[in-house]
Short mmCIF file of C-alpha atoms in Angstrom, two decimals:
data_model
loop_
_atom_site.label_atom_id
_atom_site.label_comp_id
_atom_site.label_asym_id
_atom_site.label_seq_id
_atom_site.Cartn_x
_atom_site.Cartn_y
_atom_site.Cartn_z
CA MET X 15 95.88 38.76 7.17
CA SER X 16 96.40 35.41 6.73
CA ASP X 17 92.35 33.37 7.68
CA TYR X 18 89.60 35.56 6.28
CA ARG X 19 87.28 33.79 8.21
CA ALA X 20 88.21 35.38 11.74
CA LEU X 21 87.46 38.95 10.27
CA TYR X 22 84.21 39.24 12.00
CA ARG X 23 85.78 37.64 15.20
CA LYS X 24 88.39 39.81 14.50
CA TRP X 25 86.42 43.54 14.54
CA ARG X 26 83.36 43.26 16.38
CA PRO X 27 83.16 46.23 18.77
CA ARG X 28 84.67 45.72 22.10
CA ASP X 29 83.10 48.26 24.10
CA PHE X 30 79.96 50.82 23.86
CA ASP X 31 82.14 53.26 21.99
CA ASP X 32 83.00 50.76 19.55
CA VAL X 33 78.79 49.79 18.38
CA CYS X 34 78.14 51.59 15.13
CA GLY X 35 75.79 53.42 14.75
CA GLN X 36 73.38 53.46 18.31
CA ASP X 37 74.40 56.20 20.11
CA GLY X 38 71.94 56.51 21.73
CA ILE X 39 71.53 53.19 23.28
CA THR X 40 74.25 52.57 23.89
CA ASP X 41 74.80 56.16 25.36
CA ILE X 42 72.25 54.99 28.02
CA LEU X 43 73.49 51.48 28.74
CA LYS X 44 77.47 53.91 30.34
CA TYR X 45 75.52 55.85 32.12
CA GLU X 46 73.12 52.92 33.99
CA VAL X 47 76.47 50.61 34.40
CA ALA X 48 78.54 54.06 35.38
CA ALA X 49 76.13 55.11 38.00
CA GLY X 50 74.36 50.93 39.01
CA ARG X 51 71.39 51.60 38.02
CA LEU X 52 70.79 47.95 36.46
CA SER X 53 67.85 46.69 35.01
CA HIS X 54 66.62 42.95 36.07
CA ALA X 55 65.53 42.05 32.19
CA TYR X 56 66.69 43.80 28.78
CA LEU X 57 64.43 43.26 25.52
CA PHE X 58 66.77 44.08 22.51
CA CYS X 59 65.20 44.78 19.39
CA GLY X 60 66.61 45.12 15.84
CA SER X 61 66.97 43.68 12.69
CA ARG X 62 70.31 41.00 11.88
CA GLY X 63 73.52 42.37 11.93
CA THR X 64 73.04 45.50 13.96
CA GLY X 65 74.77 44.30 17.37
CA LYS X 66 72.25 43.49 19.35
CA THR X 67 73.34 40.82 21.00
CA SER X 68 77.57 42.10 20.40
CA CYS X 69 75.96 45.22 23.08
CA ALA X 70 74.75 42.38 25.35
CA LYS X 71 78.12 40.64 25.46
CA ILE X 72 78.88 44.24 26.09
CA LEU X 73 76.62 44.61 28.03
CA ALA X 74 77.51 42.04 29.86
CA LYS X 75 81.17 43.13 30.64
CA ALA X 76 80.70 46.03 31.48
CA VAL X 77 78.46 44.66 34.77
CA ASN X 78 81.57 42.07 35.83
CA CYS X 79 84.35 44.18 34.48
CA GLU X 80 86.97 44.51 37.77
CA ASN X 81 87.82 48.34 36.42
CA PRO X 82 84.61 50.21 34.18
CA ARG X 83 85.93 53.56 32.40
CA ASN X 84 83.02 55.38 32.38
CA GLY X 85 80.30 52.43 31.81
CA ASN X 86 82.56 50.55 29.88
CA PRO X 87 84.33 47.23 30.13
CA CYS X 88 88.60 47.49 30.73
CA ASN X 89 88.90 44.55 27.88
CA GLU X 90 91.47 43.92 30.53
CA CYS X 91 90.78 42.19 33.71
CA GLU X 92 90.35 38.32 33.56
CA ALA X 93 86.64 38.97 33.94
CA CYS X 94 86.24 40.41 30.05
CA ARG X 95 88.67 38.08 28.74
CA SER X 96 87.04 35.37 29.74
CA ILE X 97 83.88 36.56 28.42
CA ASP X 98 86.18 37.84 25.54
CA ALA X 99 87.15 33.93 25.21
CA GLY X 100 83.94 32.75 25.88
CA ILE X 101 85.31 30.80 28.72
CA ALA X 102 83.04 32.87 31.64
CA THR X 103 80.68 30.17 33.56
CA ASP X 104 78.46 32.88 34.16
CA VAL X 105 77.55 34.31 31.53
CA ILE X 106 75.47 32.28 29.28
CA GLU X 107 74.68 33.02 25.58
CA MET X 108 70.95 30.95 24.74
CA ASP X 109 69.42 30.51 20.69
CA ALA X 110 66.14 30.04 21.78
CA ALA X 111 65.34 28.40 18.03
CA SER X 112 66.83 25.28 18.95
CA ASN X 113 66.29 25.56 22.86
CA ASN X 114 62.84 26.61 22.81
CA GLY X 115 60.67 23.89 25.15
CA ILE X 116 59.72 24.40 28.15
CA ASN X 117 62.20 22.03 30.05
CA ASP X 118 64.90 24.95 28.40
CA VAL X 119 63.46 27.41 30.96
CA ARG X 120 63.77 24.94 33.70
CA ASP X 121 66.65 23.79 33.40
CA MET X 122 67.17 27.27 33.56
CA GLN X 123 65.46 27.76 36.18
CA ASP X 124 67.38 25.50 38.58
CA GLU X 125 70.67 27.17 37.94
CA ILE X 126 69.39 30.75 39.24
CA ALA X 127 69.47 29.59 42.20
CA PHE X 128 73.34 29.07 42.69
CA THR X 129 75.16 31.92 43.19
CA PRO X 130 77.73 33.26 40.37
CA ALA X 131 81.12 30.68 40.57
CA LEU X 132 83.05 33.87 39.73
CA LEU X 133 81.89 36.83 38.22
CA LYS X 134 79.73 38.99 40.53
CA TYR X 135 76.74 38.78 37.66
CA ARG X 136 75.36 35.74 36.43
CA VAL X 137 74.09 36.86 32.77
CA TYR X 138 71.14 35.22 30.86
CA ILE X 139 71.65 35.79 26.72
CA ILE X 140 68.92 34.56 24.93
CA ASP X 141 69.34 35.03 21.21
CA GLU X 142 65.98 35.11 18.86
CA VAL X 143 63.42 34.84 22.07
CA HIS X 144 61.01 35.03 19.83
CA MET X 145 60.61 31.33 19.10
CA MET X 146 60.30 29.93 22.01
CA SER X 147 56.87 27.85 22.32
CA ALA X 148 54.23 29.98 24.31
CA GLN X 149 54.62 27.51 27.41
CA ALA X 150 58.42 28.36 27.73
CA PHE X 151 57.18 31.96 28.34
CA ASN X 152 54.86 31.15 30.98
CA ALA X 153 57.48 29.96 32.26
CA LEU X 154 60.48 32.55 32.35
CA LEU X 155 58.09 34.96 33.22
CA LYS X 156 57.85 34.61 37.22
CA THR X 157 61.33 34.35 36.48
CA LEU X 158 61.57 37.46 34.68
CA GLU X 159 58.94 38.98 37.26
CA GLU X 160 61.46 38.36 40.18
CA PRO X 161 64.89 37.27 39.84
CA PRO X 162 67.51 37.52 42.02
CA GLU X 163 69.55 40.25 42.69
CA TYR X 164 72.84 38.39 40.74
CA VAL X 165 70.75 37.76 37.64
CA ILE X 166 70.48 40.34 34.71
CA PHE X 167 68.21 38.85 31.44
CA ILE X 168 69.19 40.07 28.33
CA LEU X 169 66.54 39.22 25.46
CA ALA X 170 67.62 39.69 21.49
CA THR X 171 64.68 39.44 19.12
CA THR X 172 64.32 40.56 15.38
CA GLU X 173 60.32 39.97 15.81
CA TYR X 174 59.03 42.29 18.14
CA ASN X 175 55.26 41.62 17.36
CA LYS X 176 55.87 38.14 18.61
CA LEU X 177 56.37 38.41 21.91
CA PRO X 178 53.84 37.97 24.44
CA THR X 179 52.97 41.55 25.52
CA THR X 180 53.81 40.06 29.57
CA ILE X 181 57.15 39.77 28.48
CA VAL X 182 57.48 43.15 27.16
CA SER X 183 56.23 44.53 30.08
CA ARG X 184 58.88 43.28 31.92
CA CYS X 185 61.69 44.47 30.49
CA GLN X 186 63.75 47.69 29.56
CA ARG X 187 63.51 47.42 25.65
CA PHE X 188 65.64 48.82 23.68
CA ASP X 189 65.05 49.33 19.38
CA PHE X 190 68.44 48.79 17.67
CA LYS X 191 68.12 50.47 14.09
CA ARG X 192 70.07 50.27 10.62
CA ILE X 193 72.89 51.28 10.28
CA ALA X 194 73.56 54.29 7.99
CA THR X 195 75.09 53.46 4.33
CA ASP X 196 77.78 55.96 5.05
CA VAL X 197 78.63 54.59 8.27
CA ILE X 198 79.50 51.26 7.11
CA ILE X 199 81.51 52.19 4.08
CA SER X 200 83.74 53.28 6.78
CA ARG X 201 83.96 50.97 8.68
CA LEU X 202 84.64 48.25 5.51
CA LEU X 203 87.37 50.68 4.52
CA ALA X 204 88.75 51.06 7.21
CA ILE X 205 89.32 47.71 7.96
CA SER X 206 90.41 46.81 4.87
CA SER X 207 93.84 49.67 5.17
CA GLN X 208 94.34 48.00 8.33
CA GLU X 209 93.92 43.99 7.08
CA GLU X 210 95.70 45.63 3.92
CA ILE X 211 92.73 44.22 1.89
CA GLU X 212 92.24 46.50 -1.59
CA ILE X 213 88.45 47.51 -2.46
CA THR X 214 87.44 50.26 -4.56
CA GLU X 215 84.56 53.11 -3.11
CA ASP X 216 82.21 51.53 -5.16
CA ALA X 217 82.76 48.15 -3.87
CA ALA X 218 81.91 48.68 -0.28
CA ARG X 219 78.62 50.63 -1.65
CA ILE X 220 77.59 47.45 -3.05
CA ILE X 221 78.56 45.53 0.17
CA SER X 222 76.79 48.24 2.07
CA ARG X 223 73.28 48.22 -0.38
CA VAL X 224 73.29 44.16 -0.31
CA SER X 225 73.79 43.54 3.84
CA ARG X 226 70.66 46.45 4.55
CA GLY X 227 71.67 47.79 7.02
CA GLY X 228 73.33 44.78 8.84
CA MET X 229 77.27 45.74 10.21
CA ARG X 230 77.71 42.02 10.73
CA ASP X 231 76.27 40.71 6.86
CA ALA X 232 78.77 43.91 5.93
CA ILE X 233 81.95 42.28 7.54
CA SER X 234 81.09 38.56 6.45
CA LEU X 235 80.76 39.25 2.73
CA LEU X 236 84.45 41.29 2.95
CA GLU X 237 85.83 38.09 4.23
CA LEU X 238 84.50 36.08 1.29
CA CYS X 239 85.22 39.18 -1.08
CA ALA X 240 89.11 38.87 0.42
CA GLY X 241 88.98 35.26 0.06
CA ALA X 242 89.66 35.28 -3.58
CA ARG X 243 93.22 36.90 -2.19
CA LYS X 244 92.86 40.52 -5.58
CA LYS X 245 91.25 43.96 -5.32
CA ILE X 246 88.18 43.94 -4.07
CA ASP X 247 85.91 45.87 -6.88
CA ASP X 248 81.75 45.98 -8.05
CA ALA X 249 82.29 42.68 -9.91
CA LEU X 250 84.04 40.92 -7.58
CA VAL X 251 81.57 41.50 -5.14
CA PHE X 252 78.62 40.64 -7.37
CA ALA X 253 79.84 37.26 -8.54
CA THR X 254 80.28 36.68 -4.57
CA VAL X 255 77.12 37.92 -3.67
CA GLY X 256 76.00 35.43 -7.02
CA SER X 257 73.70 37.63 -8.63
CA GLY X 258 73.77 39.73 -11.42
CA ASN X 259 75.30 43.22 -11.37
CA ARG X 260 72.56 46.98 -11.65
CA GLU X 261 74.46 46.78 -15.96
CA SER X 262 72.71 43.66 -16.36
CA ALA X 263 69.30 45.12 -14.55
CA TYR X 264 69.07 48.15 -16.63
CA LYS X 265 69.66 46.99 -19.87
CA ILE X 266 66.66 45.13 -19.29
CA ILE X 267 64.89 47.85 -18.01
CA GLU X 268 65.66 49.95 -21.06
CA ALA X 269 65.04 46.56 -23.53
CA VAL X 270 61.48 46.22 -22.19
CA VAL X 271 61.06 49.97 -22.48
CA LYS X 272 62.13 49.86 -26.68
CA SER X 273 60.84 46.61 -26.90
CA ASP X 274 63.13 45.17 -27.70
CA PHE X 275 62.52 40.80 -27.67
CA GLU X 276 66.14 39.92 -29.05
CA THR X 277 68.20 41.94 -25.42
CA VAL X 278 65.12 40.28 -23.02
CA TYR X 279 65.93 37.05 -23.87
CA SER X 280 69.66 37.52 -24.34
CA ILE X 281 70.26 38.64 -21.20
CA ILE X 282 68.22 36.32 -19.55
CA ASN X 283 69.93 33.64 -21.63
CA ASP X 284 73.29 34.41 -20.87
CA ILE X 285 72.26 33.82 -17.05
CA VAL X 286 71.13 31.11 -17.21
CA MET X 287 73.91 30.13 -19.09
CA LYS X 288 75.90 30.89 -16.59
CA SER X 289 74.36 29.22 -13.46
CA GLY X 290 72.43 32.94 -12.58
CA ASP X 291 70.58 32.49 -9.67
CA LEU X 292 66.72 33.90 -11.61
CA SER X 293 64.92 34.95 -8.39
CA VAL X 294 67.92 36.37 -6.87
CA PHE X 295 68.50 38.58 -10.54
CA TRP X 296 64.63 39.06 -10.49
CA GLN X 297 65.22 40.75 -6.68
CA GLU X 298 67.77 43.99 -8.13
CA ILE X 299 65.14 44.47 -10.45
CA ILE X 300 62.47 45.05 -8.84
CA ASP X 301 64.73 46.56 -6.91
CA SER X 302 65.75 49.05 -10.08
CA TYR X 303 62.10 49.65 -10.54
CA ARG X 304 61.60 51.07 -6.89
CA ASP X 305 65.17 53.55 -7.82
CA ILE X 306 63.01 54.35 -10.97
CA MET X 307 60.63 55.29 -8.87
CA VAL X 308 62.20 57.34 -5.91
CA VAL X 309 63.52 59.27 -8.93
CA LYS X 310 60.98 60.49 -10.56
CA ASN X 311 58.49 61.69 -7.00
CA SER X 312 61.50 63.14 -5.34
CA ASP X 313 64.09 65.79 -6.50
CA ARG X 314 66.17 64.42 -3.41
CA ALA X 315 66.52 60.68 -4.41
CA LYS X 316 69.99 60.68 -4.03
CA VAL X 317 69.71 60.84 -0.24
CA TYR X 318 67.33 58.40 -0.74
CA LEU X 319 69.14 55.38 -3.25
CA ASP X 320 72.61 53.36 -2.62
CA LEU X 321 73.84 53.91 -5.70
CA THR X 322 77.12 54.56 -6.66
CA ASP X 323 77.54 57.58 -8.66
CA ALA X 324 77.27 55.52 -12.65
CA GLU X 325 74.59 54.15 -11.15
CA TYR X 326 72.26 57.07 -10.49
CA ALA X 327 73.60 58.37 -14.15
CA ALA X 328 72.19 55.17 -15.37
CA LEU X 329 69.59 55.28 -13.97
CA SER X 330 67.64 58.89 -13.89
CA ALA X 331 68.15 58.38 -18.05
CA ILE X 332 66.34 55.85 -17.27
CA ALA X 333 63.03 56.98 -15.67
CA SER X 334 62.92 59.80 -17.91
CA ASP X 335 60.57 56.66 -19.99
CA PHE X 336 58.68 55.83 -17.72
CA SER X 337 55.40 57.46 -16.40
CA MET X 338 53.86 56.54 -13.04
CA ALA X 339 50.94 54.21 -15.21
CA ARG X 340 53.93 52.30 -17.17
CA LEU X 341 55.91 51.46 -13.93
CA SER X 342 52.82 49.98 -11.56
CA TYR X 343 51.81 48.53 -14.80
CA HIS X 344 55.45 46.32 -15.49
CA VAL X 345 55.61 46.36 -10.83
CA SER X 346 52.22 43.89 -10.51
CA ILE X 347 54.04 41.71 -13.17
CA LEU X 348 57.04 41.55 -11.28
CA GLU X 349 55.45 40.71 -8.23
CA SER X 350 53.30 38.16 -9.42
CA ALA X 351 56.61 37.14 -11.27
CA MET X 352 58.35 36.32 -7.99
CA ALA X 353 55.90 35.06 -6.48
CA ASP X 354 55.03 32.46 -9.01
CA MET X 355 59.69 31.65 -9.01
CA GLN X 356 59.25 30.94 -4.65
CA ARG X 357 56.59 28.25 -5.47
CA ALA X 358 57.45 26.65 -8.97
CA PHE X 359 61.12 26.96 -8.57
CA ASN X 360 62.53 24.20 -12.02
CA SER X 361 59.62 26.59 -14.02
CA LYS X 362 62.46 29.93 -12.84
CA ARG X 363 63.17 30.95 -16.98
CA SER X 364 59.89 30.66 -18.38
CA ILE X 365 58.15 33.28 -16.15
CA ALA X 366 61.04 35.33 -16.06
CA GLU X 367 60.08 35.47 -19.56
CA ILE X 368 56.36 34.83 -20.30
CA ALA X 369 56.46 37.94 -17.49
CA LEU X 370 59.03 40.36 -19.33
CA THR X 371 57.55 39.16 -22.32
CA ARG X 372 54.45 41.02 -21.05
CA MET X 373 56.23 44.14 -20.08
CA CYS X 374 56.89 44.74 -23.41
CA ASP X 375 53.53 44.99 -24.01
CA ALA X 376 50.71 46.32 -22.32
CA ARG X 377 47.91 44.80 -25.27
CA LEU X 378 49.12 41.55 -24.01
CA SER X 379 47.80 41.75 -20.25
CA GLU X 380 43.63 43.04 -19.11
CA SER X 381 44.74 43.74 -16.07
CA ASN X 382 43.16 47.05 -14.03
CA GLU X 383 47.48 48.59 -14.46
CA ALA X 384 47.87 47.41 -17.94
CA LEU X 385 44.53 49.17 -19.14
CA ALA X 386 45.65 52.33 -16.98
CA LEU X 387 48.79 52.05 -18.92
CA ARG X 388 47.11 51.24 -22.80
CA ILE X 389 44.93 54.37 -21.57
CA GLU X 390 47.72 56.96 -20.85
CA GLU X 391 49.23 56.06 -24.08
CA LEU X 392 46.45 57.20 -25.12
CA GLU X 393 45.89 60.36 -23.60
CA ARG X 394 48.63 61.24 -24.89
CA ALA X 395 48.96 60.30 -28.71
CA VAL X 396 45.46 62.63 -28.17
CA LYS X 397 47.72 64.82 -26.62
CA MET X 398 50.33 65.07 -29.69
CA ILE X 399 48.34 65.35 -32.00
CA LYS X 400 46.23 68.90 -31.00
CA LEU X 401 50.43 70.13 -30.86
CA GLY X 402 50.56 69.16 -34.35
CA VAL X 403 52.94 66.19 -33.71
CA ALA X 404 51.87 62.83 -35.57
CA PRO X 405 52.74 60.44 -32.74
CA VAL X 406 55.32 57.22 -34.11
CA SER X 407 56.33 54.51 -31.84
CA GLN X 408 60.17 54.49 -33.99
CA PRO X 409 60.56 57.52 -36.14
CA ALA X 410 62.39 57.29 -39.77
CA PRO X 411 66.54 58.39 -38.79
CA GLU X 412 67.18 61.67 -40.39
CA GLU X 413 69.62 63.65 -41.57
CA LYS X 414 71.05 65.85 -38.61
CA LYS X 415 71.09 69.06 -38.93
CA THR X 416 72.44 72.76 -37.53
CA VAL X 417 70.84 74.98 -35.88
CA SER X 418 70.95 77.47 -38.49
CA GLU X 419 69.23 75.37 -40.82
CA VAL X 420 65.90 74.38 -38.36
CA GLN X 421 62.28 75.16 -40.34
CA ALA X 422 58.85 73.98 -39.75
CA PRO X 423 57.96 71.88 -41.95
CA LYS X 424 56.01 73.39 -44.82
CA ASN X 425 54.36 76.12 -43.23
CA ASP X 426 57.78 78.10 -41.87
CA ALA X 427 56.42 78.24 -38.44
CA ALA X 428 60.40 78.36 -37.43
CA VAL X 429 62.70 81.08 -39.38
CA LYS X 430 66.46 80.52 -39.51
CA LYS X 431 68.57 81.92 -37.29
CA SER X 432 69.72 84.46 -39.12
CA GLU X 433 66.39 86.43 -39.14
CA LYS X 434 66.82 87.72 -35.46
CA PRO X 435 63.42 89.56 -34.26
CA SER X 436 64.31 92.92 -33.29
CA ALA X 437 63.09 93.92 -29.63
CA LEU X 438 63.12 90.82 -27.18
CA GLN X 439 62.16 90.52 -23.99
CA LEU X 440 62.07 87.53 -21.08
CA TYR X 441 59.44 84.91 -21.77
CA SER X 442 57.78 84.59 -18.50
CA GLY X 443 55.79 81.62 -19.13
CA TRP X 444 58.64 79.09 -20.08
CA GLY X 445 58.36 76.95 -16.58
CA SER X 446 54.96 76.49 -17.25
CA VAL X 447 56.01 75.17 -21.40
CA ILE X 448 58.46 73.19 -19.65
CA LYS X 449 56.18 71.90 -17.08
CA LYS X 450 53.18 70.83 -19.55
CA ILE X 451 56.62 68.95 -21.64
CA SER X 452 57.56 67.09 -19.64
CA GLU X 453 53.91 65.26 -19.30
CA LEU X 454 54.05 63.97 -23.05
CA LYS X 455 58.05 63.88 -23.33
CA ARG X 456 60.25 64.41 -20.23
CA SER X 457 63.65 63.63 -21.78
CA LEU X 458 62.87 66.66 -23.94
CA SER X 459 61.62 68.53 -20.84
CA ALA X 460 65.07 68.45 -18.69
CA SER X 461 66.63 69.32 -21.70
CA LEU X 462 64.64 72.46 -22.10
CA ALA X 463 65.02 72.70 -17.64
CA SER X 464 68.67 74.65 -19.19
CA ALA X 465 67.37 76.92 -21.55
CA SER X 466 65.98 80.27 -21.36
CA ALA X 467 63.09 82.03 -23.98
CA TYR X 468 62.42 84.82 -24.83
CA THR X 469 60.05 86.34 -26.59
CA ASP X 470 59.44 89.33 -29.65
CA GLY X 471 55.95 90.15 -27.75
CA GLY X 472 54.07 88.11 -30.90
CA GLY X 473 54.94 84.82 -32.21
CA THR X 474 58.75 84.72 -32.63
CA PHE X 475 60.17 82.80 -29.50
CA VAL X 476 64.25 82.73 -29.11
CA LEU X 477 65.18 79.75 -27.24
CA ARG X 478 69.68 79.92 -25.83
CA MET X 479 70.73 76.57 -25.05
CA ASN X 480 74.52 75.10 -24.58
CA ASP X 481 76.03 73.75 -27.48
CA PHE X 482 75.63 70.20 -26.95
CA PHE X 483 71.10 71.10 -26.11
CA ALA X 484 70.63 72.98 -29.68
CA GLU X 485 72.47 70.83 -31.97
CA LYS X 486 70.11 67.72 -30.32
CA LEU X 487 66.61 69.46 -30.51
CA SER X 488 67.68 71.14 -33.43
CA SER X 489 67.72 67.84 -34.63
CA SER X 490 64.70 66.05 -34.23
CA GLU X 491 61.17 67.31 -35.78
CA THR X 492 59.27 66.47 -33.61
CA ASP X 493 60.63 67.86 -30.38
CA ILE X 494 60.64 71.44 -32.36
CA SER X 495 57.06 70.63 -33.20
CA ILE X 496 56.18 69.87 -29.24
CA VAL X 497 58.11 73.05 -28.22
CA ARG X 498 55.87 74.90 -30.80
CA GLY X 499 52.54 72.68 -30.19
CA THR X 500 53.08 73.18 -25.61
CA ILE X 501 54.34 77.18 -26.52
CA ALA X 502 50.96 78.16 -28.84
CA GLU X 503 48.65 75.70 -26.83
CA SER X 504 49.97 78.10 -23.73
CA GLU X 505 49.42 81.73 -26.01
CA GLY X 506 46.37 80.12 -26.93
CA LYS X 507 47.61 80.42 -30.63
CA ASN X 508 47.87 78.47 -33.53
CA ALA X 509 50.77 76.96 -33.74
CA ALA X 510 51.10 78.06 -38.14
CA GLU X 511 51.96 81.67 -36.16
CA ILE X 512 54.55 80.08 -33.50
CA LYS X 513 58.69 81.06 -35.07
CA ILE X 514 61.09 79.07 -33.44
CA ILE X 515 64.36 80.31 -33.06
CA ILE X 516 67.42 78.74 -31.47
CA GLU X 517 70.57 79.68 -31.14
CA LYS X 518 73.84 78.69 -29.30
CA ASN X 519 75.41 81.23 -26.74
CA GLN X 520 76.32 79.15 -23.76
CA LYS X 521 79.65 77.12 -23.06
CA ALA X 522 78.96 73.26 -22.44
CA PRO X 523 77.96 72.39 -18.41
CA SER X 524 81.43 70.30 -17.28
CA GLY X 525 81.12 67.27 -18.48
CA ALA X 526 79.69 67.63 -21.36
CA SER X 527 81.20 64.73 -22.77
CA GLU X 528 79.36 62.50 -19.93
CA LEU X 529 76.50 64.12 -20.98
CA ASP X 530 77.24 63.01 -25.00
CA GLU X 531 77.80 59.54 -23.82
CA LEU X 532 74.23 59.09 -21.86
CA PHE X 533 72.68 60.51 -24.15
CA LYS X 534 74.37 57.81 -27.29
#
């Protein structure tokens, strides 16, 4: 296709069956047209790009079509072709945003007195009808109440709450919903295939996410990306939109968690030097925090998130470092900074860097959210001390040990792999132990979730894990101490009485190399 500017016009729905994501609405409209039970006024409500105006034009064609097919327009007769071409004098489109005065309504009322010139019905499509003035609504009210038989009104609005109840009560209302991500992706891939545009599925998913459920916006963004005359991937989409990608947002979140000020300032500097919009990037960070909150609170998080597989894997790893108190503290600062950026346009960089610095250290803020985070960290430190683990912010690097060398520090509480107990039975309290560990260190509990725990009924516990997680646990004295202390607390024993044996007797799960990279 040589002219990408015509892409949306070419792929705009032509009949009710072609309207994506609005099956219930289109079925009702088809039935009414086929049965001849037409209303004198329709009200289409919904967010932008969901098909309100397109559906209004299809309805205008359907009621005037010379050869309708089960309620759908034929798109071949003279009436259908003239409406498609925009030359039908009996189908009038009005933009209420610019024609919202009482005089505009009175001019329309004067026209209504005359019968249609060529078509069966004169159809008035009034877009963004909520923008009309109060006087214009009052003038329109009488016409909506008792219009001539040959006139049909179709009102479209994105803000239903702004319409007077007197107008709403005189219309048949239809609510257009946002189009599902998978539907938009399928449509974009089909269009790209027909137009010979190269596009990756991840790029189509990102376009769908940016369009926020609007098919029109998705196709328009596909047009812009196709203008580069090269394969559309996620990098090209982000460059076209004018925002940093999710990878940059995830990096800055990880840096905030680690209090890595150097990385924080470096990422902000890169965005500014590349003339990126910090407000758009800030919204990406806020959206990422929302995704983290969903991951932490739902077992079906992937269903609710419009993320690629790589983005979801990275986000899940980041979420393990967050508590709800930390999330609440960070989100409160992000929202405040966003409001400040909208007021002080020329100080976005300063606002962003100050906000991120405060997010790195809760001691720099006296807000309720910051105090809640500091209290939670103190409570976690106290729990660690009770378990016999001294909490440290940055543990010194240790030489990696093999599984067979894992021992308790000084008190011989852990035994070597060779010292196996004789009779083992499945440890019934393992699930409770993992739940308690998740309150202290979520990443550790995730590592232990696939392990099997056995006990000899005394103080010896055997953890059977795959190679990757066994090596990871064995290399951390802190993690072993947390496991030992939590088991001791659950069993009502002293930590010194608990012996831990780690065995590698399970095959690594498929994709273990990916997990290795993820943890790195």
